[in-house]
Short mmCIF file of C-alpha atoms in Angstrom, two decimals:
data_model
loop_
_atom_site.label_atom_id
_atom_site.label_comp_id
_atom_site.label_asym_id
_atom_site.label_seq_id
_atom_site.Cartn_x
_atom_site.Cartn_y
_atom_site.Cartn_z
CA UNK A 16 5.72 14.20 32.13
CA UNK A 17 2.87 12.26 31.20
CA UNK A 18 3.75 8.33 31.39
CA UNK A 19 3.18 6.33 28.49
CA UNK A 20 4.53 2.99 28.77
CA UNK A 21 2.52 0.08 28.97
CA UNK A 22 3.07 -3.62 29.38
CA UNK A 23 1.70 -6.77 27.14
CA UNK A 24 2.06 -10.04 29.17
CA UNK A 25 5.53 -8.85 30.97
CA UNK A 26 6.75 -6.86 27.61
CA UNK A 27 7.25 -3.36 28.14
CA UNK A 28 6.26 -1.19 25.29
CA UNK A 29 7.29 2.78 25.69
CA UNK A 30 3.88 3.37 24.19
CA UNK A 31 0.94 1.89 23.02
CA UNK A 32 1.06 2.36 19.52
CA UNK A 33 2.01 -0.34 17.07
CA UNK A 34 1.72 -0.47 13.44
CA UNK A 35 -0.93 -3.50 12.63
CA UNK A 36 0.19 -6.53 10.45
CA UNK A 37 -0.22 -5.85 6.88
CA UNK A 38 0.11 -2.75 6.86
CA UNK A 39 4.08 -2.22 7.47
CA UNK A 40 5.49 -4.70 5.72
CA UNK A 41 8.60 -5.95 7.82
CA UNK A 42 8.99 -2.51 9.07
CA UNK A 43 11.89 -1.50 7.35
CA UNK A 44 10.51 0.25 4.57
CA UNK A 45 9.03 2.74 7.26
CA UNK A 46 12.39 3.59 8.40
CA UNK A 47 12.93 5.85 5.16
CA UNK A 48 10.15 7.85 6.69
CA UNK A 49 11.01 8.33 10.13
CA UNK A 50 13.01 6.37 13.16
CA UNK A 51 10.97 3.24 13.78
CA UNK A 52 12.22 2.96 17.30
CA UNK A 53 9.83 5.49 18.54
CA UNK A 54 7.00 2.73 18.11
CA UNK A 55 5.81 0.77 20.98
CA UNK A 56 6.10 -2.36 18.91
CA UNK A 57 5.62 -3.65 15.58
CA UNK A 58 3.57 -6.22 14.15
CA UNK A 59 5.15 -7.81 11.24
CA UNK A 60 3.45 -9.10 7.93
CA UNK A 61 1.24 -12.41 8.45
CA UNK A 62 3.35 -15.19 7.73
CA UNK A 63 2.32 -18.59 6.64
CA UNK A 64 4.69 -21.94 6.11
CA UNK A 65 4.99 -21.72 2.74
CA UNK A 66 5.91 -18.47 0.33
CA UNK A 67 2.68 -17.18 -0.75
CA UNK A 68 1.95 -14.61 -3.94
CA UNK A 69 -1.55 -13.71 -2.68
CA UNK A 70 -4.80 -13.13 -4.56
CA UNK A 71 -4.70 -11.54 -8.41
CA UNK A 72 -4.88 -7.76 -8.85
CA UNK A 73 -6.96 -5.68 -8.18
CA UNK A 74 -6.27 -6.25 -4.58
CA UNK A 75 -7.45 -2.68 -3.19
CA UNK A 76 -10.50 -0.88 -3.71
CA UNK A 77 -11.43 2.52 -2.06
CA UNK A 78 -14.43 3.23 0.46
CA UNK A 79 -15.95 5.90 2.03
CA UNK A 80 -13.98 6.37 4.86
CA UNK A 81 -11.85 3.37 4.48
CA UNK A 82 -10.47 0.54 2.15
CA UNK A 83 -11.09 -2.69 0.92
CA UNK A 84 -8.11 -5.29 0.60
CA UNK A 85 -7.86 -8.77 -0.56
CA UNK A 86 -4.37 -9.10 -0.73
CA UNK A 87 -4.31 -12.57 0.42
CA UNK A 88 -1.47 -12.91 2.67
CA UNK A 89 1.59 -12.27 0.45
CA UNK A 90 4.30 -13.27 2.39
CA UNK A 91 7.86 -15.15 1.72
CA UNK A 92 7.12 -18.02 4.09
CA UNK A 93 8.09 -18.49 7.58
CA UNK A 94 11.88 -19.66 7.13
CA UNK A 95 12.61 -16.73 4.60
CA UNK A 96 11.00 -14.44 7.03
CA UNK A 97 13.02 -15.97 10.16
CA UNK A 98 16.27 -16.07 8.03
CA UNK A 99 16.11 -12.96 6.12
CA UNK A 100 13.04 -10.34 6.97
CA UNK A 101 13.21 -10.34 10.82
CA UNK A 102 17.33 -9.97 10.87
CA UNK A 103 16.79 -6.94 8.43
CA UNK A 104 14.41 -5.37 10.52
CA UNK A 105 16.68 -6.08 13.52
CA UNK A 106 19.10 -3.89 12.16
CA UNK A 107 17.38 -1.00 12.24
CA UNK A 108 15.01 -1.49 15.45
CA UNK A 109 15.50 -2.52 19.04
CA UNK A 110 12.11 -2.59 20.17
CA UNK A 111 9.41 -5.70 20.75
CA UNK A 112 8.42 -7.69 17.62
CA UNK A 113 4.96 -9.19 17.49
CA UNK A 114 4.88 -12.04 15.05
CA UNK A 115 1.87 -12.57 13.02
CA UNK A 116 1.03 -15.86 11.94
CA UNK A 117 -1.39 -17.32 9.69
CA UNK A 118 -2.50 -20.88 9.17
CA UNK A 119 -4.68 -22.80 6.83
CA UNK A 120 -4.72 -26.02 8.96
CA UNK A 121 -3.96 -26.70 12.53
CA UNK A 122 -0.18 -28.21 11.65
CA UNK A 123 0.61 -25.00 10.02
CA UNK A 124 -0.30 -22.99 12.89
CA UNK A 125 1.73 -25.37 14.96
CA UNK A 126 4.80 -25.26 12.93
CA UNK A 127 4.90 -21.54 12.12
CA UNK A 128 4.17 -20.71 15.72
CA UNK A 129 6.81 -23.00 16.95
CA UNK A 130 9.20 -21.67 14.34
CA UNK A 131 8.54 -17.83 15.48
CA UNK A 132 8.88 -18.84 19.24
CA UNK A 133 12.24 -20.07 18.76
CA UNK A 134 13.22 -17.19 17.03
CA UNK A 135 15.58 -14.53 18.81
CA UNK A 136 13.59 -11.50 17.27
CA UNK A 137 10.03 -12.17 18.05
CA UNK A 138 8.86 -10.98 21.48
CA UNK A 139 5.11 -11.94 21.05
CA UNK A 140 3.24 -14.10 18.71
CA UNK A 141 -0.07 -12.89 17.39
CA UNK A 142 -2.13 -15.77 15.65
CA UNK A 143 -4.33 -14.60 12.92
CA UNK A 144 -7.24 -17.09 13.04
CA UNK A 145 -9.51 -15.10 10.05
CA UNK A 146 -7.99 -17.77 7.47
CA UNK A 147 -9.99 -20.56 6.23
CA UNK A 148 -9.67 -24.31 7.58
CA UNK A 149 -8.65 -26.37 4.38
CA UNK A 150 -9.63 -29.31 6.59
CA UNK A 151 -13.34 -28.08 7.19
CA UNK A 152 -14.43 -26.89 4.04
CA UNK A 153 -12.92 -23.54 4.32
CA UNK A 154 -14.62 -22.23 6.94
CA UNK A 155 -12.69 -19.56 8.94
CA UNK A 156 -10.82 -20.76 12.06
CA UNK A 157 -12.11 -17.53 13.60
CA UNK A 158 -15.66 -18.09 13.39
CA UNK A 159 -16.03 -21.28 15.31
CA UNK A 160 -15.24 -21.31 19.13
CA UNK A 161 -14.47 -25.13 18.93
CA UNK A 162 -11.82 -24.67 16.36
CA UNK A 163 -10.40 -21.44 18.09
CA UNK A 164 -10.22 -23.29 21.52
CA UNK A 165 -8.19 -26.17 19.45
CA UNK A 166 -5.82 -23.67 17.71
CA UNK A 167 -5.02 -21.79 20.96
CA UNK A 168 -4.44 -24.93 22.75
CA UNK A 169 -2.16 -26.61 19.93
CA UNK A 170 -0.43 -23.19 19.86
CA UNK A 171 0.23 -22.54 23.34
CA UNK A 172 1.16 -26.28 23.76
CA UNK A 173 4.73 -25.07 21.48
CA UNK A 174 5.28 -21.55 22.61
CA UNK A 175 6.92 -20.02 25.50
CA UNK A 176 6.59 -16.42 24.63
CA UNK A 177 3.17 -14.77 25.10
CA UNK A 178 0.65 -16.03 22.70
CA UNK A 179 -2.57 -13.72 21.37
CA UNK A 180 -5.18 -14.45 19.08
CA UNK A 181 -6.39 -11.95 16.45
CA UNK A 182 -10.12 -11.87 16.16
CA UNK A 183 -12.03 -11.58 13.24
CA UNK A 184 -15.31 -9.28 13.51
CA UNK A 185 -17.11 -11.54 11.24
CA UNK A 186 -18.90 -13.56 13.87
CA UNK A 187 -22.31 -13.05 15.72
CA UNK A 188 -20.81 -13.24 18.79
CA UNK A 189 -17.53 -12.12 19.47
CA UNK A 190 -17.32 -12.97 23.19
CA UNK A 191 -17.79 -16.49 22.87
CA UNK A 192 -14.95 -16.47 20.43
CA UNK A 193 -12.88 -14.51 22.91
CA UNK A 194 -13.94 -16.83 25.88
CA UNK A 195 -12.82 -20.04 23.55
CA UNK A 196 -9.45 -18.02 23.36
CA UNK A 197 -9.15 -17.83 27.11
CA UNK A 198 -9.94 -21.41 27.91
CA UNK A 199 -7.56 -22.32 25.31
CA UNK A 200 -4.59 -20.69 27.35
CA UNK A 201 -4.13 -17.59 25.41
CA UNK A 202 -2.13 -14.69 27.00
CA UNK A 203 -4.13 -12.02 25.19
CA UNK A 204 -6.28 -10.68 22.54
CA UNK A 205 -6.24 -8.70 19.17
CA UNK A 206 -9.34 -7.14 17.62
CA UNK A 207 -10.52 -6.77 15.33
CA UNK A 208 -9.08 -8.04 12.05
CA UNK A 209 -10.92 -6.51 8.93
CA UNK A 210 -14.77 -6.75 7.96
CA UNK A 211 -15.69 -8.47 5.30
CA UNK A 212 -17.07 -6.47 2.06
CA UNK A 213 -17.45 -5.23 -1.38
CA UNK A 214 -17.57 -2.94 -4.01
CA UNK A 215 -18.95 -3.54 -7.78
CA UNK A 216 -17.55 -1.61 -10.64
CA UNK A 217 -20.74 0.12 -12.26
CA UNK A 218 -19.45 -0.10 -15.82
CA UNK A 219 -18.02 -3.46 -15.88
CA UNK A 220 -21.13 -4.59 -13.73
CA UNK A 221 -18.40 -6.92 -11.92
CA UNK A 222 -16.73 -6.90 -8.46
CA UNK A 223 -13.69 -4.16 -8.21
CA UNK A 224 -11.68 -6.94 -6.19
CA UNK A 225 -10.37 -10.14 -8.20
CA UNK A 226 -11.27 -11.84 -5.38
CA UNK A 227 -14.87 -10.27 -5.20
CA UNK A 228 -14.64 -9.85 -1.50
CA UNK A 229 -12.39 -8.24 0.48
CA UNK A 230 -11.40 -6.87 4.05
CA UNK A 231 -12.74 -3.40 5.24
CA UNK A 232 -10.53 -1.12 7.32
CA UNK A 233 -10.01 2.36 7.80
CA UNK A 234 -11.96 5.26 10.08
CA UNK A 235 -15.02 3.63 8.98
CA UNK A 236 -14.66 0.38 11.10
CA UNK A 237 -13.51 2.28 14.45
CA UNK A 238 -16.82 2.29 16.31
CA UNK A 239 -17.69 -1.40 15.34
CA UNK A 240 -13.97 -2.01 16.84
CA UNK A 241 -14.41 -0.15 19.74
CA UNK A 242 -17.85 -1.65 20.37
CA UNK A 243 -16.11 -5.31 19.96
CA UNK A 244 -13.06 -4.23 22.23
CA UNK A 245 -15.68 -3.00 25.03
CA UNK A 246 -17.67 -6.20 24.95
CA UNK A 247 -14.68 -8.34 25.18
CA UNK A 248 -13.33 -6.51 27.89
CA UNK A 249 -16.32 -6.68 29.86
CA UNK A 250 -16.20 -10.46 29.44
CA UNK A 251 -12.84 -11.99 29.47
CA UNK A 252 -9.87 -10.90 31.76
CA UNK A 253 -6.77 -10.73 29.05
CA UNK A 254 -4.90 -8.02 27.85
CA UNK A 255 -6.54 -6.51 24.57
CA UNK A 256 -4.50 -4.97 21.90
CA UNK A 257 -7.55 -2.97 19.81
CA UNK A 258 -7.70 -1.94 16.42
CA UNK A 259 -9.53 -1.18 13.46
CA UNK A 260 -9.97 2.30 12.16
CA UNK A 261 -7.44 4.04 14.64
CA UNK A 262 -5.69 7.37 13.18
CA UNK A 263 -5.17 9.93 15.86
CA UNK A 264 -3.89 9.83 19.46
CA UNK A 265 -7.77 10.59 20.20
CA UNK A 266 -8.65 7.55 18.93
CA UNK A 267 -6.07 5.63 21.07
CA UNK A 268 -7.63 7.28 24.39
CA UNK A 269 -10.93 5.85 22.78
CA UNK A 270 -9.76 2.79 22.44
CA UNK A 271 -8.14 2.23 25.64
CA UNK A 272 -10.87 3.67 27.54
CA UNK A 273 -12.95 0.88 25.84
CA UNK A 274 -10.75 -1.98 27.19
CA UNK A 275 -7.50 -1.91 25.12
CA UNK A 276 -4.18 -2.19 26.96
CA UNK A 277 -2.41 -1.40 23.47
CA UNK A 278 -3.63 -0.14 20.06
CA UNK A 279 -2.78 -0.94 16.76
CA UNK A 280 -2.89 1.42 13.63
CA UNK A 281 -3.42 -0.04 10.24
CA UNK A 282 -4.89 1.51 7.10
CA UNK A 283 -3.55 5.06 8.43
CA UNK A 284 0.04 4.09 7.60
CA UNK A 285 -1.09 3.30 3.71
CA UNK A 286 -2.22 7.06 3.42
CA UNK A 287 -0.04 8.70 5.80
CA UNK A 288 3.57 7.04 5.97
CA UNK A 289 4.05 8.93 9.15
CA UNK A 290 0.70 8.24 11.02
CA UNK A 291 2.17 6.04 13.75
CA UNK A 292 5.04 8.76 14.38
CA UNK A 293 2.52 11.37 14.02
CA UNK A 294 -0.11 9.75 16.64
CA UNK A 295 3.02 8.77 19.27
CA UNK A 296 3.95 12.58 19.01
CA UNK A 297 0.68 13.91 19.68
CA UNK A 298 -0.21 11.51 22.71
CA UNK A 299 1.47 13.17 25.65
CA UNK A 300 -0.21 16.73 24.67
CA UNK A 301 -3.83 14.78 24.34
CA UNK A 302 -3.42 12.79 27.92
CA UNK A 303 -2.41 16.37 29.16
CA UNK A 304 -5.27 17.90 28.27
CA UNK A 305 -7.15 15.10 29.56
CA UNK A 306 -5.50 15.24 32.75
CA UNK A 307 -3.93 12.08 32.81
CA UNK A 308 -0.64 11.19 34.49
CA UNK A 309 -0.20 7.52 33.75
CA UNK A 310 -1.64 5.96 30.47
CA UNK A 311 -2.38 2.86 32.15
CA UNK A 312 -5.14 4.50 34.08
CA UNK A 313 -7.25 4.85 30.32
CA UNK A 314 -7.22 0.78 30.11
CA UNK A 315 -11.37 0.03 30.54
CA UNK A 316 -11.96 3.93 32.21
CA UNK A 317 -15.15 3.99 30.44
CA UNK A 318 -16.60 1.00 32.15
CA UNK B 9 10.36 9.44 -1.19
CA UNK B 10 9.30 12.76 0.65
CA UNK B 11 6.19 13.96 1.85
CA UNK B 12 5.20 17.84 1.28
CA UNK B 13 2.64 20.03 0.75
CA UNK B 14 2.66 22.03 -3.11
CA UNK B 15 0.98 24.89 -3.92
CA UNK B 16 -0.95 24.89 -7.07
CA UNK B 17 -0.22 27.83 -9.53
CA UNK B 18 -2.17 26.22 -12.82
CA UNK B 19 -4.95 23.50 -13.22
CA UNK B 20 -5.57 24.22 -17.00
CA UNK B 21 -8.13 21.47 -19.22
CA UNK B 22 -5.77 20.41 -22.45
CA UNK B 23 -8.68 18.21 -23.92
CA UNK B 24 -12.25 17.44 -22.80
CA UNK B 25 -11.10 14.98 -19.80
CA UNK B 26 -7.54 15.99 -19.35
CA UNK B 27 -6.12 18.65 -17.24
CA UNK B 28 -2.63 20.03 -16.62
CA UNK B 29 -1.29 20.91 -13.17
CA UNK B 30 1.40 22.81 -12.00
CA UNK B 31 2.89 22.61 -8.42
CA UNK B 32 5.25 24.51 -6.48
CA UNK B 33 6.91 22.73 -3.75
CA UNK B 34 10.15 20.82 -2.78
CA UNK B 35 10.67 18.25 -6.09
CA UNK B 36 13.96 17.05 -4.61
CA UNK B 37 12.70 13.49 -4.09
CA UNK B 38 12.09 12.89 -7.70
CA UNK B 39 15.18 11.13 -8.95
CA UNK B 40 14.05 9.87 -12.62
CA UNK B 41 11.36 10.23 -15.23
CA UNK B 42 8.73 7.84 -15.06
CA UNK B 43 8.37 8.21 -11.36
CA UNK B 44 4.79 9.13 -9.76
CA UNK B 45 3.26 11.14 -6.97
CA UNK B 46 0.84 9.97 -4.42
CA UNK B 47 -1.83 12.75 -3.78
CA UNK B 48 -3.89 13.18 -0.99
CA UNK B 49 -7.63 14.66 -1.92
CA UNK B 50 -10.15 15.88 1.06
CA UNK B 51 -12.70 13.35 1.77
CA UNK B 52 -10.86 10.46 -0.29
CA UNK B 53 -9.40 7.84 1.84
CA UNK B 54 -6.83 6.79 -0.49
CA UNK B 55 -4.53 8.98 -2.36
CA UNK B 56 -4.25 9.22 -6.02
CA UNK B 57 -1.08 8.18 -7.94
CA UNK B 58 -0.03 10.38 -10.86
CA UNK B 59 2.55 10.03 -12.85
CA UNK B 60 5.46 13.04 -13.15
CA UNK B 61 5.28 14.81 -16.86
CA UNK B 62 7.94 17.25 -15.97
CA UNK B 63 10.03 18.66 -12.93
CA UNK B 64 12.34 21.17 -12.11
CA UNK B 65 13.61 22.37 -8.55
CA UNK B 66 10.49 23.76 -7.01
CA UNK B 67 8.30 22.98 -9.76
CA UNK B 68 6.19 19.85 -10.71
CA UNK B 69 3.96 19.43 -13.80
CA UNK B 70 1.43 16.84 -13.79
CA UNK B 71 -1.11 15.76 -16.63
CA UNK B 72 -3.93 13.96 -15.26
CA UNK B 73 -7.47 12.46 -16.71
CA UNK B 74 -10.44 12.56 -15.14
CA UNK B 75 -11.70 9.11 -14.56
CA UNK B 76 -13.46 9.36 -11.31
CA UNK B 77 -14.52 11.57 -8.26
CA UNK B 78 -11.15 11.91 -7.24
CA UNK B 79 -9.58 13.25 -10.60
CA UNK B 80 -12.81 15.42 -10.98
CA UNK B 81 -12.26 16.60 -7.25
CA UNK B 82 -8.42 17.45 -8.88
CA UNK B 83 -9.98 19.36 -11.74
CA UNK B 84 -12.01 21.74 -9.82
CA UNK B 85 -8.97 23.18 -7.85
CA UNK B 86 -7.70 26.53 -8.11
CA UNK B 87 -4.24 28.33 -8.17
CA UNK B 88 -3.04 29.06 -4.62
CA UNK B 89 -4.72 25.91 -3.00
CA UNK B 90 -2.19 23.16 -1.63
CA UNK B 91 -2.18 19.46 -1.88
CA UNK B 92 -0.24 16.99 0.17
CA UNK B 93 2.15 14.80 -1.97
CA UNK B 94 4.48 11.94 -1.79
CA UNK B 95 7.01 12.59 -4.17
CA UNK B 96 10.09 10.09 -5.72
CA UNK B 97 7.77 7.02 -5.77
CA UNK B 98 8.52 4.15 -7.92
CA UNK B 99 11.51 3.30 -9.92
CA UNK B 100 11.26 5.17 -13.07
CA UNK B 101 13.01 4.50 -16.58
CA UNK B 102 16.47 3.77 -16.67
CA UNK B 103 18.03 6.17 -19.19
CA UNK B 104 21.61 4.23 -19.59
CA UNK B 105 19.79 1.65 -21.93
CA UNK B 106 18.20 3.99 -24.65
CA UNK B 107 20.98 3.64 -27.37
CA UNK B 108 21.41 6.54 -29.56
CA UNK B 109 17.45 6.57 -31.15
CA UNK B 110 15.32 5.58 -28.71
CA UNK B 111 11.23 5.51 -29.13
CA UNK B 112 9.09 7.01 -26.60
CA UNK B 113 5.42 5.52 -26.96
CA UNK B 114 2.64 7.21 -25.00
CA UNK B 115 -0.96 6.10 -24.89
CA UNK B 116 -3.47 8.43 -23.79
CA UNK B 117 -3.09 9.22 -20.08
CA UNK B 118 0.15 7.18 -20.55
CA UNK B 119 1.70 9.94 -22.69
CA UNK B 120 2.77 12.57 -19.98
CA UNK B 121 5.98 10.87 -18.34
CA UNK B 122 7.14 10.58 -21.88
CA UNK B 123 7.52 14.40 -21.71
CA UNK B 124 10.21 14.38 -19.04
CA UNK B 125 12.04 11.17 -20.44
CA UNK B 126 12.40 13.12 -23.88
CA UNK B 127 13.98 16.01 -22.09
CA UNK B 128 16.31 14.22 -20.15
CA UNK B 129 17.15 11.64 -23.37
CA UNK B 130 17.88 14.98 -25.45
CA UNK B 131 20.00 16.44 -22.57
CA UNK B 132 22.38 13.49 -22.95
CA UNK B 133 22.54 14.06 -26.65
CA UNK B 134 20.24 11.02 -27.55
CA UNK B 135 18.01 11.15 -30.65
CA UNK B 136 14.49 10.20 -29.39
CA UNK B 137 11.37 9.82 -31.50
CA UNK B 138 7.85 10.05 -29.85
CA UNK B 139 4.58 8.37 -30.85
CA UNK B 140 1.60 9.63 -28.98
CA UNK B 141 -1.53 7.48 -29.72
CA UNK B 142 -4.93 8.86 -28.95
CA UNK B 143 -8.52 7.86 -29.73
CA UNK B 144 -9.85 11.17 -31.42
CA UNK B 145 -8.00 14.56 -32.48
CA UNK B 146 -10.23 16.13 -29.58
CA UNK B 147 -8.40 14.14 -26.94
CA UNK B 148 -4.92 15.05 -28.31
CA UNK B 149 -2.80 16.73 -25.67
CA UNK B 150 0.72 18.01 -25.77
CA UNK B 151 1.65 17.48 -29.62
CA UNK B 152 2.84 20.98 -29.27
CA UNK B 153 4.97 20.59 -26.27
CA UNK B 154 6.67 17.67 -27.63
CA UNK B 155 7.52 19.05 -30.90
CA UNK B 156 8.84 22.42 -29.23
CA UNK B 157 11.63 19.65 -27.81
CA UNK B 158 12.79 19.50 -31.35
CA UNK B 159 12.09 15.74 -31.73
CA UNK B 160 9.77 14.07 -34.33
CA UNK B 161 6.26 13.37 -32.98
CA UNK B 162 3.82 10.82 -34.69
CA UNK B 163 0.16 10.86 -33.74
CA UNK B 164 -2.00 7.91 -34.47
CA UNK B 165 -5.56 8.47 -33.61
CA UNK B 166 -8.18 4.94 -33.24
CA UNK B 167 -10.64 6.79 -35.79
CA UNK B 168 -8.27 8.72 -37.81
CA UNK B 169 -9.15 12.04 -37.29
CA UNK B 170 -5.61 13.25 -36.35
CA UNK B 171 -2.38 11.75 -37.85
CA UNK B 172 -1.97 8.25 -38.86
CA UNK B 173 -5.34 6.37 -38.61
CA UNK B 174 -5.07 3.13 -36.23
CA UNK B 175 -2.83 2.52 -33.00
CA UNK B 176 0.40 3.45 -32.09
CA UNK B 177 1.99 -0.06 -32.93
CA UNK B 178 0.67 1.16 -36.45
CA UNK B 179 3.27 3.81 -36.59
CA UNK B 180 6.30 1.85 -35.23
CA UNK B 181 7.70 0.29 -38.55
CA UNK B 182 8.37 3.67 -40.04
CA UNK B 183 10.72 4.48 -37.32
CA UNK B 184 14.38 3.11 -36.88
CA UNK B 185 15.06 3.02 -33.30
CA UNK B 186 17.46 1.42 -30.86
CA UNK B 187 15.15 0.96 -27.99
CA UNK B 188 11.68 1.42 -26.49
CA UNK B 189 10.21 3.46 -23.56
CA UNK B 190 6.48 3.03 -23.36
CA UNK B 191 3.47 3.89 -21.02
CA UNK B 192 -0.32 3.52 -21.60
CA UNK B 193 -3.32 1.15 -21.10
CA UNK B 194 -2.20 -2.60 -20.54
CA UNK B 195 -3.44 -3.75 -24.02
CA UNK B 196 -1.54 -0.93 -25.58
CA UNK B 197 1.99 -2.41 -23.78
CA UNK B 198 1.28 -5.92 -25.15
CA UNK B 199 0.85 -4.71 -28.49
CA UNK B 200 3.98 -2.65 -28.24
CA UNK B 201 5.47 -5.58 -26.66
CA UNK B 202 4.40 -8.34 -29.46
CA UNK B 203 5.47 -5.48 -32.03
CA UNK B 204 8.90 -4.32 -30.56
CA UNK B 205 12.11 -5.52 -32.35
CA UNK B 206 14.32 -4.16 -29.73
CA UNK B 207 14.59 -4.48 -26.09
CA UNK B 208 12.62 -1.59 -23.89
CA UNK B 209 10.93 -0.49 -20.37
CA UNK B 210 7.24 -0.51 -19.86
CA UNK B 211 5.19 1.23 -17.19
CA UNK B 212 2.36 -0.31 -16.01
CA UNK B 213 -0.55 0.76 -13.98
CA UNK B 214 -2.18 -1.15 -10.83
CA UNK B 215 -4.66 0.12 -8.08
CA UNK B 216 -2.71 0.85 -5.13
CA UNK B 217 -2.93 1.12 -1.29
CA UNK B 218 -0.19 3.01 0.00
CA UNK B 219 1.82 3.79 -3.27
CA UNK B 220 5.30 3.57 -1.46
CA UNK B 221 5.44 -0.50 -0.74
CA UNK B 222 3.81 -1.21 2.24
CA UNK B 223 0.86 -2.85 1.54
CA UNK B 224 1.61 -5.41 -1.24
CA UNK B 225 -1.67 -4.15 -3.24
CA UNK B 226 -0.33 -3.90 -6.27
CA UNK B 227 2.08 -6.83 -6.36
CA UNK B 228 2.58 -8.49 -9.90
CA UNK B 229 4.47 -11.44 -10.85
CA UNK B 230 7.64 -11.30 -13.28
CA UNK B 231 10.18 -13.75 -14.34
CA UNK B 232 12.36 -12.37 -11.70
CA UNK B 233 9.98 -12.82 -8.88
CA UNK B 234 7.29 -10.77 -7.40
CA UNK B 235 7.15 -7.05 -7.50
CA UNK B 236 5.64 -4.27 -6.32
CA UNK B 237 3.95 -1.83 -9.16
CA UNK B 238 4.75 1.16 -6.80
CA UNK B 239 8.22 0.18 -5.89
CA UNK B 240 9.91 -2.30 -7.93
CA UNK B 241 7.91 -0.59 -10.90
CA UNK B 242 5.94 1.08 -12.12
CA UNK B 243 8.88 0.32 -15.05
CA UNK B 244 9.38 -3.20 -15.81
CA UNK B 245 11.99 -4.44 -18.48
CA UNK B 246 10.86 -6.20 -21.64
CA UNK B 247 12.63 -9.25 -20.79
CA UNK B 248 10.96 -9.81 -17.11
CA UNK B 249 7.41 -9.07 -18.18
CA UNK B 250 4.84 -11.73 -17.86
CA UNK B 251 1.45 -11.22 -19.49
#
């Protein structure tokens, strides 16, 4: 029997497979497709302080091997998420919940993370630093090591639960960002968020997305994500949740060999509602074929 | 909602860019006219959402317009090939509000869901009428099939090459109706909304990621809050629509 359990900052996951924030809602929708208790954990929809409608439509565009989204963090706000969405998920699901938090100011991150930390339903906090900072001319928090350090410090000061920073790949040097998180006291790192891209409608001669640009995800980004996980693993001694285009059990193994302790599955959930379950079902067989007895031996195994 | 593999039993061109595909498979998740299926295509990342034209136990009929590479790929498929479908998606039309004489208005690629809707309304003893709007006579499809159901069919064409010249709204005043059911391009839906003298249900289209409520890619605002076109829609009640 192959061992598939992994541990993230003391939290045990039956297997390393986690649906990624923004592709799985608050989980309960997927309970109509399969028993979601098979998942290692769930990273729920990115939550902000206030309710957000998000961006105007169209929010989705297809690409070769992937898709662009500009949903714009649509969510009902932290108070409703804690009062209604997570309890609704908890009725169906007993495994770890990762609460993904977004903010447009330092205050917002601190307030939301403190509330998430106090929730009985949340096991781990994942801080999305890809949002623009409204107090710094809209510059993304996640592109500046100093701002990332400040967010990490501020959030860690109000949280008892493990805090993972979810990194943007839209930077020159992801290692410097990862190091800033480590210095700020982060318990772990999630990477990568989507890569910024765009498509143009030939007939209208205008961007397809109403927001002009959007985040690229899907198999097309997998090699980029893998490379960044590899680089960060070499440079920083923190557990990594690897993600970006993961679509199969083999992709999970590859991401772990690059240095990930757990792996998130994003866009694949949207094209195949059974994607995570299929990956989890396939994983033991793939490990057996590779002669792996305990999945933990894969972590960073290619270095 | 269900995922399943369907086998193509027919794929026929009905008009220059419009095809009918008949598929054999498990249709048990389809519960109402106006729902859609989401079709996985080889080499395409996202599925293609297509409205259900008609269904019976074990058989599904879709009519689709070739508008891009995905639908072009579908048009080249042949009987015996299989497709991975998500079925039973969306809310579909609520038949209980029809009254005795509902008016069904389908514009172009929005006409197909009116077919199963008409059949279900007739089975309930209602007396539906239908208006089918096209740009030209050559683009018409399913006029005979609707007529064969035994209900009055009015065709409009923008260029006047068949039926009433003009838009579907030009044919509305001559019909005495108790309720509106419609599907078609956005500007047509707005025109029907403005012209209609009763309540009704309007089916909307939006670019979708998943088609089953996960990604928030197709959310719209309504008078009763945010709704996902793929889940709480595609059919919205006239009273809740915000233009």
